[in-house]
PDB file of C-alpha atoms in Angstrom:
ATOM      1  CA  UNK A   1      -6.947   1.770  13.186  1.00 44.00           C
ATOM      2  CA  UNK A   2      -5.390   4.345  10.921  1.00 49.00           C
ATOM      3  CA  UNK A   3      -1.970   5.653  11.771  1.00 60.00           C
ATOM      4  CA  UNK A   4      -1.563   8.202   9.008  1.00 68.00           C
ATOM      5  CA  UNK A   5      -4.005  10.802   7.822  1.00 80.00           C
ATOM      6  CA  UNK A   6      -3.332  12.823   4.696  1.00 85.00           C
ATOM      7  CA  UNK A   7      -4.424  16.371   4.175  1.00 86.00           C
ATOM      8  CA  UNK A   8      -5.999  17.563   1.975  1.00 92.00           C
ATOM      9  CA  UNK A   9      -8.157  14.684   0.794  1.00 92.00           C
ATOM     10  CA  UNK A  10      -8.195  16.170  -2.701  1.00 95.00           C
ATOM     11  CA  UNK A  11      -6.095  18.789  -4.449  1.00 96.00           C
ATOM     12  CA  UNK A  12      -6.521  20.345  -7.889  1.00 97.00           C
ATOM     13  CA  UNK A  13      -3.761  22.492  -9.373  1.00 97.00           C
ATOM     14  CA  UNK A  14      -2.589  23.815 -12.701  1.00 97.00           C
ATOM     15  CA  UNK A  15       0.318  22.195 -14.486  1.00 97.00           C
ATOM     16  CA  UNK A  16       3.551  23.881 -13.451  1.00 97.00           C
ATOM     17  CA  UNK A  17       2.371  24.708  -9.947  1.00 97.00           C
ATOM     18  CA  UNK A  18       3.696  23.053  -6.823  1.00 98.00           C
ATOM     19  CA  UNK A  19       1.631  20.529  -4.883  1.00 97.00           C
ATOM     20  CA  UNK A  20       1.970  20.024  -1.146  1.00 97.00           C
ATOM     21  CA  UNK A  21       0.434  17.137   0.740  1.00 96.00           C
ATOM     22  CA  UNK A  22       0.608  16.552   4.463  1.00 96.00           C
ATOM     23  CA  UNK A  23       0.537  13.450   6.585  1.00 95.00           C
ATOM     24  CA  UNK A  24      -0.027  13.215  10.318  1.00 94.00           C
ATOM     25  CA  UNK A  25       0.463  10.092  12.368  1.00 93.00           C
ATOM     26  CA  UNK A  26      -0.185   9.055  15.928  1.00 91.00           C
ATOM     27  CA  UNK A  27       2.657   6.961  17.335  1.00 89.00           C
ATOM     28  CA  UNK A  28       6.457   6.945  17.212  1.00 90.00           C
ATOM     29  CA  UNK A  29       7.889   5.607  13.987  1.00 91.00           C
ATOM     30  CA  UNK A  30      11.125   4.213  12.577  1.00 91.00           C
ATOM     31  CA  UNK A  31      10.451   5.447   9.068  1.00 92.00           C
ATOM     32  CA  UNK A  32       7.802   7.015   6.876  1.00 94.00           C
ATOM     33  CA  UNK A  33       7.243   6.281   3.222  1.00 95.00           C
ATOM     34  CA  UNK A  34       5.300   7.976   0.449  1.00 97.00           C
ATOM     35  CA  UNK A  35       3.617   6.041  -2.340  1.00 97.00           C
ATOM     36  CA  UNK A  36       1.750   7.011  -5.492  1.00 98.00           C
ATOM     37  CA  UNK A  37      -1.177   5.137  -6.977  1.00 97.00           C
ATOM     38  CA  UNK A  38      -2.417   5.739 -10.485  1.00 97.00           C
ATOM     39  CA  UNK A  39      -5.997   4.779 -11.242  1.00 94.00           C
ATOM     40  CA  UNK A  40      -6.382   1.037 -11.624  1.00 93.00           C
ATOM     41  CA  UNK A  41      -2.765   0.317 -10.714  1.00 95.00           C
ATOM     42  CA  UNK A  42      -0.767  -0.756  -7.712  1.00 95.00           C
ATOM     43  CA  UNK A  43       1.107   1.556  -5.385  1.00 97.00           C
ATOM     44  CA  UNK A  44       4.528   2.766  -6.417  1.00 97.00           C
ATOM     45  CA  UNK A  45       7.126   3.673  -3.832  1.00 97.00           C
ATOM     46  CA  UNK A  46       8.355   7.264  -4.079  1.00 97.00           C
ATOM     47  CA  UNK A  47      10.573   8.011  -1.131  1.00 97.00           C
ATOM     48  CA  UNK A  48      11.465   6.752   2.346  1.00 95.00           C
ATOM     49  CA  UNK A  49      12.545   9.001   5.184  1.00 95.00           C
ATOM     50  CA  UNK A  50      13.894   7.647   8.444  1.00 94.00           C
ATOM     51  CA  UNK A  51      13.002   9.046  11.841  1.00 93.00           C
ATOM     52  CA  UNK A  52      16.444  10.611  12.274  1.00 95.00           C
ATOM     53  CA  UNK A  53      16.161  12.509   8.987  1.00 97.00           C
ATOM     54  CA  UNK A  54      14.421  15.844   8.568  1.00 97.00           C
ATOM     55  CA  UNK A  55      14.361  16.303   4.823  1.00 98.00           C
ATOM     56  CA  UNK A  56      14.926  14.243   1.717  1.00 97.00           C
ATOM     57  CA  UNK A  57      14.894  15.002  -1.992  1.00 96.00           C
ATOM     58  CA  UNK A  58      14.330  12.865  -5.044  1.00 95.00           C
ATOM     59  CA  UNK A  59      14.037  14.643  -8.368  1.00 96.00           C
ATOM     60  CA  UNK A  60      11.019  16.957  -8.148  1.00 97.00           C
ATOM     61  CA  UNK A  61       9.996  15.468  -4.791  1.00 98.00           C
ATOM     62  CA  UNK A  62      10.852  16.919  -1.422  1.00 98.00           C
ATOM     63  CA  UNK A  63       9.788  15.225   1.794  1.00 98.00           C
ATOM     64  CA  UNK A  64      10.070  16.666   5.270  1.00 98.00           C
ATOM     65  CA  UNK A  65       9.574  14.914   8.572  1.00 97.00           C
ATOM     66  CA  UNK A  66       8.854  16.537  11.929  1.00 97.00           C
ATOM     67  CA  UNK A  67       8.817  13.819  14.568  1.00 95.00           C
ATOM     68  CA  UNK A  68       7.964  16.288  17.332  1.00 95.00           C
ATOM     69  CA  UNK A  69       4.737  17.134  15.528  1.00 95.00           C
ATOM     70  CA  UNK A  70       4.292  13.618  14.146  1.00 95.00           C
ATOM     71  CA  UNK A  71       3.853  14.990  10.656  1.00 96.00           C
ATOM     72  CA  UNK A  72       5.375  14.821   7.202  1.00 97.00           C
ATOM     73  CA  UNK A  73       4.881  16.727   3.989  1.00 97.00           C
ATOM     74  CA  UNK A  74       5.395  15.798   0.359  1.00 98.00           C
ATOM     75  CA  UNK A  75       6.123  18.599  -2.071  1.00 98.00           C
ATOM     76  CA  UNK A  76       5.966  18.017  -5.808  1.00 98.00           C
ATOM     77  CA  UNK A  77       7.522  20.910  -7.685  1.00 98.00           C
ATOM     78  CA  UNK A  78       6.664  21.986 -11.238  1.00 98.00           C
ATOM     79  CA  UNK A  79       3.791  19.530 -11.439  1.00 97.00           C
ATOM     80  CA  UNK A  80       2.869  17.737 -14.643  1.00 97.00           C
ATOM     81  CA  UNK A  81      -0.375  16.178 -15.821  1.00 97.00           C
ATOM     82  CA  UNK A  82       1.305  12.787 -15.358  1.00 97.00           C
ATOM     83  CA  UNK A  83       1.538  13.492 -11.611  1.00 98.00           C
ATOM     84  CA  UNK A  84      -2.244  13.074 -11.387  1.00 98.00           C
ATOM     85  CA  UNK A  85      -2.677  10.200  -8.926  1.00 98.00           C
ATOM     86  CA  UNK A  86      -3.441   9.400  -5.308  1.00 97.00           C
ATOM     87  CA  UNK A  87      -0.606   9.827  -2.835  1.00 97.00           C
ATOM     88  CA  UNK A  88      -0.332   7.851   0.388  1.00 96.00           C
ATOM     89  CA  UNK A  89       1.922   8.057   3.377  1.00 95.00           C
ATOM     90  CA  UNK A  90       2.770   4.853   5.203  1.00 94.00           C
ATOM     91  CA  UNK A  91       4.395   4.401   8.577  1.00 93.00           C
ATOM     92  CA  UNK A  92       5.632   1.609  10.728  1.00 87.00           C
ATOM     93  CA  UNK A  93       5.214   1.689  14.486  1.00 81.00           C
ATOM     94  CA  UNK A  94       8.060   1.602  16.988  1.00 75.00           C
ATOM     95  CA  UNK A  95       7.792  -1.592  18.965  1.00 77.00           C
ATOM     96  CA  UNK A  96       6.167  -3.444  16.120  1.00 75.00           C
ATOM     97  CA  UNK A  97       7.756  -4.975  13.058  1.00 75.00           C
ATOM     98  CA  UNK A  98       8.920  -2.484  10.448  1.00 73.00           C
ATOM     99  CA  UNK A  99       7.571  -4.891   7.886  1.00 79.00           C
ATOM    100  CA  UNK A 100       4.094  -3.774   8.868  1.00 85.00           C
ATOM    101  CA  UNK A 101       3.092  -0.522   7.204  1.00 89.00           C
ATOM    102  CA  UNK A 102      -0.032   1.404   8.041  1.00 90.00           C
ATOM    103  CA  UNK A 103      -1.292   3.477   5.145  1.00 92.00           C
ATOM    104  CA  UNK A 104      -3.208   6.723   5.343  1.00 91.00           C
ATOM    105  CA  UNK A 105      -6.360   7.430   3.412  1.00 90.00           C
ATOM    106  CA  UNK A 106      -4.538   9.304   0.659  1.00 94.00           C
ATOM    107  CA  UNK A 107      -4.624  12.615  -1.155  1.00 96.00           C
ATOM    108  CA  UNK A 108      -6.115  12.656  -4.658  1.00 96.00           C
ATOM    109  CA  UNK A 109      -4.094  15.036  -6.795  1.00 97.00           C
ATOM    110  CA  UNK A 110      -5.411  16.363 -10.089  1.00 98.00           C
ATOM    111  CA  UNK A 111      -2.996  18.325 -12.253  1.00 97.00           C
ATOM    112  CA  UNK A 112      -4.861  20.222 -14.954  1.00 96.00           C
ATOM    113  CA  UNK A 113      -3.024  20.686 -18.268  1.00 92.00           C
TER     114      UNK A 113
ATOM    115  CA  UNK B   1      12.862  -6.424 -14.520  1.00 63.00           C
ATOM    116  CA  UNK B   2       9.562  -8.136 -13.843  1.00 83.00           C
ATOM    117  CA  UNK B   3       7.625  -6.623 -10.998  1.00 95.00           C
ATOM    118  CA  UNK B   4       5.142  -8.324  -8.722  1.00 98.00           C
ATOM    119  CA  UNK B   5       2.716 -10.295 -10.847  1.00 98.00           C
ATOM    120  CA  UNK B   6      -0.840 -10.935  -9.748  1.00 98.00           C
ATOM    121  CA  UNK B   7      -3.558 -13.004 -11.356  1.00 97.00           C
ATOM    122  CA  UNK B   8      -6.289 -12.755 -12.255  1.00 98.00           C
ATOM    123  CA  UNK B   9      -6.642  -8.985 -12.767  1.00 97.00           C
ATOM    124  CA  UNK B  10     -10.384  -9.193 -12.467  1.00 97.00           C
ATOM    125  CA  UNK B  11     -12.608 -11.806 -10.885  1.00 97.00           C
ATOM    126  CA  UNK B  12     -16.388 -11.828 -10.778  1.00 97.00           C
ATOM    127  CA  UNK B  13     -18.058 -14.690  -9.021  1.00 96.00           C
ATOM    128  CA  UNK B  14     -21.179 -15.554  -7.113  1.00 97.00           C
ATOM    129  CA  UNK B  15     -21.547 -15.571  -3.392  1.00 97.00           C
ATOM    130  CA  UNK B  16     -20.504 -18.853  -1.822  1.00 96.00           C
ATOM    131  CA  UNK B  17     -17.900 -19.708  -4.437  1.00 97.00           C
ATOM    132  CA  UNK B  18     -14.256 -20.253  -3.651  1.00 97.00           C
ATOM    133  CA  UNK B  19     -11.891 -17.555  -4.877  1.00 98.00           C
ATOM    134  CA  UNK B  20      -8.143 -17.980  -5.285  1.00 98.00           C
ATOM    135  CA  UNK B  21      -5.853 -15.044  -5.916  1.00 98.00           C
ATOM    136  CA  UNK B  22      -2.283 -15.586  -7.006  1.00 98.00           C
ATOM    137  CA  UNK B  23       0.942 -13.675  -6.623  1.00 98.00           C
ATOM    138  CA  UNK B  24       4.491 -13.983  -7.870  1.00 98.00           C
ATOM    139  CA  UNK B  25       6.863 -11.714  -5.923  1.00 98.00           C
ATOM    140  CA  UNK B  26       9.987 -10.092  -7.253  1.00 97.00           C
ATOM    141  CA  UNK B  27      12.815 -12.590  -7.432  1.00 96.00           C
ATOM    142  CA  UNK B  28      15.138 -12.258  -4.460  1.00 95.00           C
ATOM    143  CA  UNK B  29      12.610 -10.560  -2.220  1.00 96.00           C
ATOM    144  CA  UNK B  30      12.114 -12.472   0.998  1.00 94.00           C
ATOM    145  CA  UNK B  31       8.961 -10.771   2.253  1.00 95.00           C
ATOM    146  CA  UNK B  32       5.484 -10.908   0.791  1.00 96.00           C
ATOM    147  CA  UNK B  33       2.398  -8.987   1.789  1.00 96.00           C
ATOM    148  CA  UNK B  34      -1.305  -9.243   0.998  1.00 98.00           C
ATOM    149  CA  UNK B  35      -3.435  -6.090   1.227  1.00 97.00           C
ATOM    150  CA  UNK B  36      -7.061  -5.260   0.634  1.00 97.00           C
ATOM    151  CA  UNK B  37      -8.205  -1.855  -0.586  1.00 96.00           C
ATOM    152  CA  UNK B  38     -11.743  -0.509  -0.304  1.00 95.00           C
ATOM    153  CA  UNK B  39     -13.207   2.963  -0.397  1.00 91.00           C
ATOM    154  CA  UNK B  40     -14.514   2.634   3.143  1.00 90.00           C
ATOM    155  CA  UNK B  41     -11.474   1.149   4.868  1.00 90.00           C
ATOM    156  CA  UNK B  42      -8.597   2.176   2.632  1.00 91.00           C
ATOM    157  CA  UNK B  43      -5.579  -0.098   2.314  1.00 94.00           C
ATOM    158  CA  UNK B  44      -5.377  -2.806   4.969  1.00 93.00           C
ATOM    159  CA  UNK B  45      -2.618  -5.328   5.566  1.00 94.00           C
ATOM    160  CA  UNK B  46      -4.086  -8.822   5.715  1.00 96.00           C
ATOM    161  CA  UNK B  47      -1.019 -11.014   6.205  1.00 96.00           C
ATOM    162  CA  UNK B  48       2.697 -11.061   5.544  1.00 94.00           C
ATOM    163  CA  UNK B  49       5.331 -13.738   5.082  1.00 95.00           C
ATOM    164  CA  UNK B  50       9.063 -13.779   5.708  1.00 94.00           C
ATOM    165  CA  UNK B  51      11.060 -16.483   3.955  1.00 94.00           C
ATOM    166  CA  UNK B  52       7.787 -18.239   3.062  1.00 95.00           C
ATOM    167  CA  UNK B  53       6.634 -18.372   6.700  1.00 95.00           C
ATOM    168  CA  UNK B  54       3.468 -16.495   7.773  1.00 94.00           C
ATOM    169  CA  UNK B  55       4.516 -13.983  10.412  1.00 92.00           C
ATOM    170  CA  UNK B  56       1.437 -11.907  11.138  1.00 91.00           C
ATOM    171  CA  UNK B  57      -2.075 -12.753  10.000  1.00 92.00           C
ATOM    172  CA  UNK B  58      -3.862 -10.482  12.444  1.00 91.00           C
ATOM    173  CA  UNK B  59      -5.378  -8.548   9.559  1.00 91.00           C
ATOM    174  CA  UNK B  60      -7.134 -11.540   8.050  1.00 94.00           C
ATOM    175  CA  UNK B  61     -10.791 -10.707   8.561  1.00 87.00           C
ATOM    176  CA  UNK B  62     -12.229 -14.167   9.115  1.00 86.00           C
ATOM    177  CA  UNK B  63     -11.546 -17.874   8.945  1.00 91.00           C
ATOM    178  CA  UNK B  64     -12.935 -17.766   5.436  1.00 95.00           C
ATOM    179  CA  UNK B  65      -9.630 -16.191   4.399  1.00 97.00           C
ATOM    180  CA  UNK B  66      -6.445 -18.206   4.143  1.00 97.00           C
ATOM    181  CA  UNK B  67      -3.040 -17.571   2.585  1.00 98.00           C
ATOM    182  CA  UNK B  68      -0.162 -19.827   1.671  1.00 97.00           C
ATOM    183  CA  UNK B  69       3.338 -19.431   0.354  1.00 97.00           C
ATOM    184  CA  UNK B  70       4.587 -22.865  -0.716  1.00 97.00           C
ATOM    185  CA  UNK B  71       7.825 -21.467  -2.140  1.00 95.00           C
ATOM    186  CA  UNK B  72       9.700 -18.209  -2.593  1.00 95.00           C
ATOM    187  CA  UNK B  73       8.115 -17.445  -5.943  1.00 96.00           C
ATOM    188  CA  UNK B  74       4.427 -18.053  -5.342  1.00 97.00           C
ATOM    189  CA  UNK B  75       1.658 -17.199  -2.906  1.00 98.00           C
ATOM    190  CA  UNK B  76      -2.097 -17.598  -2.861  1.00 98.00           C
ATOM    191  CA  UNK B  77      -4.906 -15.888  -1.001  1.00 98.00           C
ATOM    192  CA  UNK B  78      -8.059 -17.946  -0.820  1.00 98.00           C
ATOM    193  CA  UNK B  79     -11.569 -16.971   0.219  1.00 97.00           C
ATOM    194  CA  UNK B  80     -14.007 -19.779   0.905  1.00 97.00           C
ATOM    195  CA  UNK B  81     -16.921 -19.222   0.907  1.00 96.00           C
ATOM    196  CA  UNK B  82     -16.926 -15.761  -0.620  1.00 96.00           C
ATOM    197  CA  UNK B  83     -19.405 -13.055   0.391  1.00 96.00           C
ATOM    198  CA  UNK B  84     -20.417  -9.754  -1.282  1.00 96.00           C
ATOM    199  CA  UNK B  85     -18.590  -7.775   1.428  1.00 95.00           C
ATOM    200  CA  UNK B  86     -15.344  -9.347   0.273  1.00 97.00           C
ATOM    201  CA  UNK B  87     -15.565  -7.265  -2.905  1.00 97.00           C
ATOM    202  CA  UNK B  88     -12.415  -5.140  -3.046  1.00 98.00           C
ATOM    203  CA  UNK B  89      -9.087  -4.780  -4.789  1.00 98.00           C
ATOM    204  CA  UNK B  90      -6.536  -7.189  -3.379  1.00 98.00           C
ATOM    205  CA  UNK B  91      -2.877  -6.306  -3.706  1.00 98.00           C
ATOM    206  CA  UNK B  92       0.226  -8.368  -3.271  1.00 98.00           C
ATOM    207  CA  UNK B  93       3.535  -6.673  -2.498  1.00 97.00           C
ATOM    208  CA  UNK B  94       7.078  -7.829  -1.846  1.00 97.00           C
ATOM    209  CA  UNK B  95      10.160  -6.315  -0.285  1.00 95.00           C
ATOM    210  CA  UNK B  96      13.809  -7.148   0.246  1.00 94.00           C
ATOM    211  CA  UNK B  97      13.922  -6.523   3.961  1.00 87.00           C
ATOM    212  CA  UNK B  98      12.489  -4.946   7.057  1.00 83.00           C
ATOM    213  CA  UNK B  99      11.854  -1.252   6.656  1.00 83.00           C
ATOM    214  CA  UNK B 100      12.547  -1.393   2.922  1.00 89.00           C
ATOM    215  CA  UNK B 101      10.166  -0.141   0.217  1.00 92.00           C
ATOM    216  CA  UNK B 102       7.393  -2.454  -0.808  1.00 95.00           C
ATOM    217  CA  UNK B 103       6.747  -3.201  -4.470  1.00 97.00           C
ATOM    218  CA  UNK B 104       3.121  -3.707  -5.379  1.00 97.00           C
ATOM    219  CA  UNK B 105       1.423  -5.673  -8.098  1.00 97.00           C
ATOM    220  CA  UNK B 106      -1.444  -4.149 -10.033  1.00 96.00           C
ATOM    221  CA  UNK B 107      -4.001  -5.968  -7.929  1.00 97.00           C
ATOM    222  CA  UNK B 108      -6.978  -8.231  -8.425  1.00 98.00           C
ATOM    223  CA  UNK B 109     -10.338  -6.485  -8.593  1.00 98.00           C
ATOM    224  CA  UNK B 110     -12.740  -8.920  -6.963  1.00 98.00           C
ATOM    225  CA  UNK B 111     -16.499  -8.636  -7.251  1.00 98.00           C
ATOM    226  CA  UNK B 112     -18.733 -11.046  -5.367  1.00 97.00           C
ATOM    227  CA  UNK B 113     -22.319 -10.982  -6.580  1.00 96.00           C
TER     228      UNK B 113
END
């Protein structure tokens, strides 16, 4: 069963614009992670946010977590063509091993030059 | 630094044949994961190991699938006999601890004819 669901499924923006992707999940978590996948490649870890954190930044990335709403958002500022990829959220489940991540279905981001 | 290395990158074989996928995790990582990615089901965890010991294989779809980790630097995922519905991209990932980011290889694209 899927824990995380990303929204939107696909997003097309112009280079320089900001991109926002959302993730909703169903059960209590210890942490939530965001990954990027370029076509034909493996997933690359972007950022991890723990359940007691509300916001985290890394370069042009900003992640928020609202545990009361069981949702997270990933904001990419000043997007570049190289940001074109699929983005996935992944969560663990409280009561289960935090080694086990459940991935959402992903958001496909296209950044037009 | 070398990342997670998977081989082969592509495999095309006929139904009924044995398929062996290989993975070399990042040196020093004590956890290894096998995932399968398809359009229909997304990214699914098949099995994971801690310190070379299989911990959770609840995601392995059938007895036709088996995985081993004979030492800290090598793991295999075997399908015998293979079926067309096993066609997918299989990823190996490793991490340094519970709740830590996972590092993915570039996957093996498997096609069963």
